[in-house]
């Protein structure tokens, strides 16, 4: 039988663990309409053993043009009644070309976004930096160059015993390494699970929540230190995860500051949805003047019209076409804003044969449907020979 005294002892014992902190953080996340996955496991890329991340939180936008935008927070929770977490910082050297001050971690099951985020992620970061609220997540005035756990002295109030005991920084290191490894694992898992099955775009952010005191010790150029308690601090550094060398930001915040900090990530999710949907619209602007964009979608377009085109060409011209092998080439003439499509059958077509194809409304409708679906293009097009170079 569990007595009241035993219940009290059990409750007291649990209160000294990190589980009440995890419960609190989950409740705050739910209040802000984040979806929660607790105690997620992944395989360590070095040791090959299971590791655990405390919380994965995510928000999913309403589908815009069949695309879902997903903001994901990878969260580590730590608690200490005896220790302070101290970050040693110095002024940022903006001339250091070896540092990526604004790393973005993303994956997408949509080929368009893989291209967009790989080629335009700096534009997305610029939008963050120009946003009054979001700039706090990507602006650095000081750079963390070391961190240390400081144990609170049992005689802390006794000025004659002012020294603090320095402890191993295992908890701080684990809060960093588990979040960034979990991000790498989640990126790989999302891509493998949903690749070519859905249109999703994921952005990942690492947070470490500390139920305790965070100290910043800033080193000045003359070696003196300015020491203050802070409610949050951003750690930026380079790590090799799954044999990929990259930069990561881990956003450290105290428990008491978390609700406020989370409001920035609420804004961030709305901004990501807005900015990425704008990038997608820009992807289609004058698309036929950008071969790298066309190549992303051309095969899907070609496959969608392949059998319809073969049917009409054989019916109208009595020309045999292998439905599984023939190609459709394209040229775009900006001066007349017209797309030319060249059907690569077994024989070159005459001017008269091209004219027959251009006057067939059923064939033209097949092409229009494909161009609109894959390229959002409803401009002029004709059938004819394209330039061989």
PDB file of C-alpha atoms in Angstrom, residues 117-297:
ATOM      1  CA  UNK A 117      16.185  26.285 -50.796  1.00  0.00           C
ATOM      2  CA  UNK A 118      19.565  25.193 -52.129  1.00  0.00           C
ATOM      3  CA  UNK A 119      19.838  28.213 -54.409  1.00  0.00           C
ATOM      4  CA  UNK A 120      17.951  30.866 -52.435  1.00  0.00           C
ATOM      5  CA  UNK A 121      18.367  30.058 -48.740  1.00  0.00           C
ATOM      6  CA  UNK A 122      20.380  33.266 -48.303  1.00  0.00           C
ATOM      7  CA  UNK A 123      17.330  35.223 -49.510  1.00  0.00           C
ATOM      8  CA  UNK A 124      15.206  33.527 -46.866  1.00  0.00           C
ATOM      9  CA  UNK A 125      17.757  34.423 -44.177  1.00  0.00           C
ATOM     10  CA  UNK A 126      17.769  38.022 -45.437  1.00  0.00           C
ATOM     11  CA  UNK A 127      14.026  38.115 -44.863  1.00  0.00           C
ATOM     12  CA  UNK A 128      14.582  36.915 -41.284  1.00  0.00           C
ATOM     13  CA  UNK A 129      17.231  39.568 -40.693  1.00  0.00           C
ATOM     14  CA  UNK A 130      14.978  42.315 -42.048  1.00  0.00           C
ATOM     15  CA  UNK A 131      12.047  41.168 -39.888  1.00  0.00           C
ATOM     16  CA  UNK A 132      11.886  43.126 -36.631  1.00  0.00           C
ATOM     17  CA  UNK A 133      11.003  40.103 -34.485  1.00  0.00           C
ATOM     18  CA  UNK A 134      12.783  37.290 -36.332  1.00  0.00           C
ATOM     19  CA  UNK A 135      16.095  39.132 -36.528  1.00  0.00           C
ATOM     20  CA  UNK A 136      16.619  38.128 -32.871  1.00  0.00           C
ATOM     21  CA  UNK A 137      16.933  34.494 -33.968  1.00  0.00           C
ATOM     22  CA  UNK A 138      19.681  35.144 -36.519  1.00  0.00           C
ATOM     23  CA  UNK A 139      21.538  38.229 -35.303  1.00  0.00           C
ATOM     24  CA  UNK A 140      24.796  37.765 -33.378  1.00  0.00           C
ATOM     25  CA  UNK A 141      26.519  40.513 -31.399  1.00  0.00           C
ATOM     26  CA  UNK A 142      28.641  38.031 -29.419  1.00  0.00           C
ATOM     27  CA  UNK A 143      30.000  34.630 -30.365  1.00  0.00           C
ATOM     28  CA  UNK A 144      30.186  31.690 -27.957  1.00  0.00           C
ATOM     29  CA  UNK A 145      33.704  30.244 -28.041  1.00  0.00           C
ATOM     30  CA  UNK A 146      33.460  27.983 -24.967  1.00  0.00           C
ATOM     31  CA  UNK A 147      30.993  26.838 -22.322  1.00  0.00           C
ATOM     32  CA  UNK A 148      31.344  25.611 -18.773  1.00  0.00           C
ATOM     33  CA  UNK A 149      29.227  24.277 -15.931  1.00  0.00           C
ATOM     34  CA  UNK A 150      29.779  26.156 -12.668  1.00  0.00           C
ATOM     35  CA  UNK A 151      28.700  24.479  -9.472  1.00  0.00           C
ATOM     36  CA  UNK A 152      27.084  26.715  -6.889  1.00  0.00           C
ATOM     37  CA  UNK A 153      29.316  26.788  -3.826  1.00  0.00           C
ATOM     38  CA  UNK A 154      27.714  25.466  -0.654  1.00  0.00           C
ATOM     39  CA  UNK A 155      29.232  28.481   1.067  1.00  0.00           C
ATOM     40  CA  UNK A 156      28.268  30.873  -1.707  1.00  0.00           C
ATOM     41  CA  UNK A 157      27.040  33.547   0.685  1.00  0.00           C
ATOM     42  CA  UNK A 158      30.302  33.478   2.571  1.00  0.00           C
ATOM     43  CA  UNK A 159      32.464  35.999   0.755  1.00  0.00           C
ATOM     44  CA  UNK A 160      35.558  34.366   2.196  1.00  0.00           C
ATOM     45  CA  UNK A 161      34.709  31.200   0.263  1.00  0.00           C
ATOM     46  CA  UNK A 162      33.809  32.732  -3.052  1.00  0.00           C
ATOM     47  CA  UNK A 163      35.402  30.191  -5.385  1.00  0.00           C
ATOM     48  CA  UNK A 164      33.049  28.129  -7.533  1.00  0.00           C
ATOM     49  CA  UNK A 165      33.756  24.534  -8.381  1.00  0.00           C
ATOM     50  CA  UNK A 166      34.054  23.914 -12.135  1.00  0.00           C
ATOM     51  CA  UNK A 167      32.359  20.724 -13.256  1.00  0.00           C
ATOM     52  CA  UNK A 168      32.537  18.707 -16.469  1.00  0.00           C
ATOM     53  CA  UNK A 169      30.240  20.196 -19.100  1.00  0.00           C
ATOM     54  CA  UNK A 170      28.685  16.868 -20.158  1.00  0.00           C
ATOM     55  CA  UNK A 171      25.076  18.067 -19.863  1.00  0.00           C
ATOM     56  CA  UNK A 172      25.750  21.177 -21.935  1.00  0.00           C
ATOM     57  CA  UNK A 173      27.571  19.216 -24.633  1.00  0.00           C
ATOM     58  CA  UNK A 174      24.808  16.595 -24.751  1.00  0.00           C
ATOM     59  CA  UNK A 175      22.148  19.286 -25.120  1.00  0.00           C
ATOM     60  CA  UNK A 176      24.002  20.503 -28.211  1.00  0.00           C
ATOM     61  CA  UNK A 177      25.004  17.235 -29.827  1.00  0.00           C
ATOM     62  CA  UNK A 178      21.656  15.487 -29.335  1.00  0.00           C
ATOM     63  CA  UNK A 179      19.702  18.320 -30.948  1.00  0.00           C
ATOM     64  CA  UNK A 180      21.921  18.664 -34.014  1.00  0.00           C
ATOM     65  CA  UNK A 181      22.157  14.905 -34.526  1.00  0.00           C
ATOM     66  CA  UNK A 182      18.393  14.639 -34.150  1.00  0.00           C
ATOM     67  CA  UNK A 183      17.958  17.317 -36.830  1.00  0.00           C
ATOM     68  CA  UNK A 184      20.172  15.336 -39.202  1.00  0.00           C
ATOM     69  CA  UNK A 185      18.218  12.163 -38.438  1.00  0.00           C
ATOM     70  CA  UNK A 186      14.836  13.855 -38.886  1.00  0.00           C
ATOM     71  CA  UNK A 187      15.862  15.351 -42.235  1.00  0.00           C
ATOM     72  CA  UNK A 188      16.899  11.940 -43.500  1.00  0.00           C
ATOM     73  CA  UNK A 189      13.785  10.244 -42.108  1.00  0.00           C
ATOM     74  CA  UNK A 190      11.326  12.787 -43.549  1.00  0.00           C
ATOM     75  CA  UNK A 191      12.932  12.612 -46.982  1.00  0.00           C
ATOM     76  CA  UNK A 192      13.049   8.817 -47.130  1.00  0.00           C
ATOM     77  CA  UNK A 193       9.511   8.408 -45.856  1.00  0.00           C
ATOM     78  CA  UNK A 194       7.742  10.974 -48.009  1.00  0.00           C
ATOM     79  CA  UNK A 195       9.994  11.396 -51.050  1.00  0.00           C
ATOM     80  CA  UNK A 196       7.888  11.743 -54.218  1.00  0.00           C
ATOM     81  CA  UNK A 197       4.739  10.941 -52.241  1.00  0.00           C
ATOM     82  CA  UNK A 198       3.740  14.388 -51.033  1.00  0.00           C
ATOM     83  CA  UNK A 199       4.582  18.055 -51.375  1.00  0.00           C
ATOM     84  CA  UNK A 200       6.142  19.065 -48.078  1.00  0.00           C
ATOM     85  CA  UNK A 201       8.812  21.517 -47.070  1.00  0.00           C
ATOM     86  CA  UNK A 202      10.468  21.175 -43.643  1.00  0.00           C
ATOM     87  CA  UNK A 203      12.619  23.690 -41.782  1.00  0.00           C
ATOM     88  CA  UNK A 204      14.396  22.615 -38.571  1.00  0.00           C
ATOM     89  CA  UNK A 205      15.517  24.608 -35.529  1.00  0.00           C
ATOM     90  CA  UNK A 206      17.394  23.443 -32.400  1.00  0.00           C
ATOM     91  CA  UNK A 207      16.506  24.613 -28.890  1.00  0.00           C
ATOM     92  CA  UNK A 208      17.888  23.777 -25.464  1.00  0.00           C
ATOM     93  CA  UNK A 209      15.664  24.651 -22.498  1.00  0.00           C
ATOM     94  CA  UNK A 210      17.474  24.989 -19.160  1.00  0.00           C
ATOM     95  CA  UNK A 211      15.672  25.053 -15.828  1.00  0.00           C
ATOM     96  CA  UNK A 212      18.406  26.940 -14.058  1.00  0.00           C
ATOM     97  CA  UNK A 213      20.610  30.005 -14.388  1.00  0.00           C
ATOM     98  CA  UNK A 214      22.426  30.929 -17.610  1.00  0.00           C
ATOM     99  CA  UNK A 215      25.497  33.146 -17.345  1.00  0.00           C
ATOM    100  CA  UNK A 216      27.309  34.986 -20.117  1.00  0.00           C
ATOM    101  CA  UNK A 217      30.931  35.904 -19.535  1.00  0.00           C
ATOM    102  CA  UNK A 218      31.978  38.243 -22.318  1.00  0.00           C
ATOM    103  CA  UNK A 219      35.705  38.660 -22.897  1.00  0.00           C
ATOM    104  CA  UNK A 220      36.735  42.130 -23.993  1.00  0.00           C
ATOM    105  CA  UNK A 221      39.750  42.795 -26.223  1.00  0.00           C
ATOM    106  CA  UNK A 222      41.858  43.708 -23.185  1.00  0.00           C
ATOM    107  CA  UNK A 223      41.072  40.358 -21.513  1.00  0.00           C
ATOM    108  CA  UNK A 224      38.612  41.743 -18.964  1.00  0.00           C
ATOM    109  CA  UNK A 225      35.244  40.072 -18.525  1.00  0.00           C
ATOM    110  CA  UNK A 226      31.689  41.355 -18.337  1.00  0.00           C
ATOM    111  CA  UNK A 227      29.536  38.814 -16.515  1.00  0.00           C
ATOM    112  CA  UNK A 228      25.721  38.828 -16.513  1.00  0.00           C
ATOM    113  CA  UNK A 229      22.752  36.524 -16.126  1.00  0.00           C
ATOM    114  CA  UNK A 230      20.902  36.130 -19.445  1.00  0.00           C
ATOM    115  CA  UNK A 231      17.592  34.566 -20.374  1.00  0.00           C
ATOM    116  CA  UNK A 232      18.742  33.271 -23.760  1.00  0.00           C
ATOM    117  CA  UNK A 233      21.885  32.895 -25.826  1.00  0.00           C
ATOM    118  CA  UNK A 234      22.615  31.459 -29.269  1.00  0.00           C
ATOM    119  CA  UNK A 235      25.380  28.916 -29.747  1.00  0.00           C
ATOM    120  CA  UNK A 236      26.809  28.659 -33.270  1.00  0.00           C
ATOM    121  CA  UNK A 237      29.426  26.164 -34.277  1.00  0.00           C
ATOM    122  CA  UNK A 238      30.589  23.669 -36.850  1.00  0.00           C
ATOM    123  CA  UNK A 239      29.931  19.947 -36.485  1.00  0.00           C
ATOM    124  CA  UNK A 240      30.324  16.836 -38.615  1.00  0.00           C
ATOM    125  CA  UNK A 241      27.141  14.747 -38.550  1.00  0.00           C
ATOM    126  CA  UNK A 242      26.622  11.736 -40.833  1.00  0.00           C
ATOM    127  CA  UNK A 243      29.900  12.695 -42.548  1.00  0.00           C
ATOM    128  CA  UNK A 244      28.505  16.127 -43.449  1.00  0.00           C
ATOM    129  CA  UNK A 245      30.400  19.185 -42.242  1.00  0.00           C
ATOM    130  CA  UNK A 246      27.951  21.992 -41.466  1.00  0.00           C
ATOM    131  CA  UNK A 247      27.126  24.856 -39.116  1.00  0.00           C
ATOM    132  CA  UNK A 248      24.330  24.690 -36.546  1.00  0.00           C
ATOM    133  CA  UNK A 249      22.639  27.188 -34.263  1.00  0.00           C
ATOM    134  CA  UNK A 250      21.331  25.940 -30.912  1.00  0.00           C
ATOM    135  CA  UNK A 251      19.046  28.454 -29.216  1.00  0.00           C
ATOM    136  CA  UNK A 252      19.533  28.226 -25.424  1.00  0.00           C
ATOM    137  CA  UNK A 253      16.821  29.687 -23.227  1.00  0.00           C
ATOM    138  CA  UNK A 254      15.761  29.451 -19.603  1.00  0.00           C
ATOM    139  CA  UNK A 255      12.538  27.784 -18.571  1.00  0.00           C
ATOM    140  CA  UNK A 256      11.058  31.104 -17.432  1.00  0.00           C
ATOM    141  CA  UNK A 257      11.856  32.704 -20.797  1.00  0.00           C
ATOM    142  CA  UNK A 258      10.539  29.873 -22.955  1.00  0.00           C
ATOM    143  CA  UNK A 259       6.953  31.099 -23.377  1.00  0.00           C
ATOM    144  CA  UNK A 260       8.236  34.445 -24.666  1.00  0.00           C
ATOM    145  CA  UNK A 261      10.857  32.801 -26.854  1.00  0.00           C
ATOM    146  CA  UNK A 262       8.277  30.485 -28.372  1.00  0.00           C
ATOM    147  CA  UNK A 263       6.289  33.490 -29.604  1.00  0.00           C
ATOM    148  CA  UNK A 264       9.189  34.181 -31.978  1.00  0.00           C
ATOM    149  CA  UNK A 265       8.896  30.663 -33.387  1.00  0.00           C
ATOM    150  CA  UNK A 266       5.147  31.152 -33.797  1.00  0.00           C
ATOM    151  CA  UNK A 267       5.946  34.202 -35.910  1.00  0.00           C
ATOM    152  CA  UNK A 268       8.699  32.250 -37.662  1.00  0.00           C
ATOM    153  CA  UNK A 269       6.291  29.531 -38.788  1.00  0.00           C
ATOM    154  CA  UNK A 270       3.847  32.079 -40.238  1.00  0.00           C
ATOM    155  CA  UNK A 271       6.735  33.868 -41.937  1.00  0.00           C
ATOM    156  CA  UNK A 272       8.137  30.630 -43.390  1.00  0.00           C
ATOM    157  CA  UNK A 273       4.753  29.805 -44.891  1.00  0.00           C
ATOM    158  CA  UNK A 274       4.470  33.284 -46.396  1.00  0.00           C
ATOM    159  CA  UNK A 275       8.045  33.532 -47.669  1.00  0.00           C
ATOM    160  CA  UNK A 276       8.280  30.011 -49.097  1.00  0.00           C
ATOM    161  CA  UNK A 277       4.949  30.275 -50.903  1.00  0.00           C
ATOM    162  CA  UNK A 278       6.217  33.539 -52.418  1.00  0.00           C
ATOM    163  CA  UNK A 279       9.431  31.819 -53.506  1.00  0.00           C
ATOM    164  CA  UNK A 280       7.367  29.095 -55.151  1.00  0.00           C
ATOM    165  CA  UNK A 281       5.330  31.642 -57.095  1.00  0.00           C
ATOM    166  CA  UNK A 282       8.554  33.346 -58.211  1.00  0.00           C
ATOM    167  CA  UNK A 283       9.884  29.952 -59.340  1.00  0.00           C
ATOM    168  CA  UNK A 284       7.252  29.976 -62.116  1.00  0.00           C
ATOM    169  CA  UNK A 285       7.735  33.565 -63.274  1.00  0.00           C
ATOM    170  CA  UNK A 286       9.078  33.473 -66.845  1.00  0.00           C
ATOM    171  CA  UNK A 287      10.010  29.852 -66.166  1.00  0.00           C
ATOM    172  CA  UNK A 288      10.820  29.022 -69.789  1.00  0.00           C
ATOM    173  CA  UNK A 289      13.691  31.472 -69.681  1.00  0.00           C
ATOM    174  CA  UNK A 290      15.399  29.400 -66.940  1.00  0.00           C
ATOM    175  CA  UNK A 291      16.607  25.969 -68.147  1.00  0.00           C
ATOM    176  CA  UNK A 292      17.576  24.796 -64.639  1.00  0.00           C
ATOM    177  CA  UNK A 293      13.971  25.255 -63.477  1.00  0.00           C
ATOM    178  CA  UNK A 294      12.506  23.643 -66.585  1.00  0.00           C
ATOM    179  CA  UNK A 295      14.694  20.557 -66.152  1.00  0.00           C
ATOM    180  CA  UNK A 296      13.251  19.924 -62.686  1.00  0.00           C
ATOM    181  CA  UNK A 297       9.752  19.434 -64.105  1.00  0.00           C
TER     182      UNK A 297
END
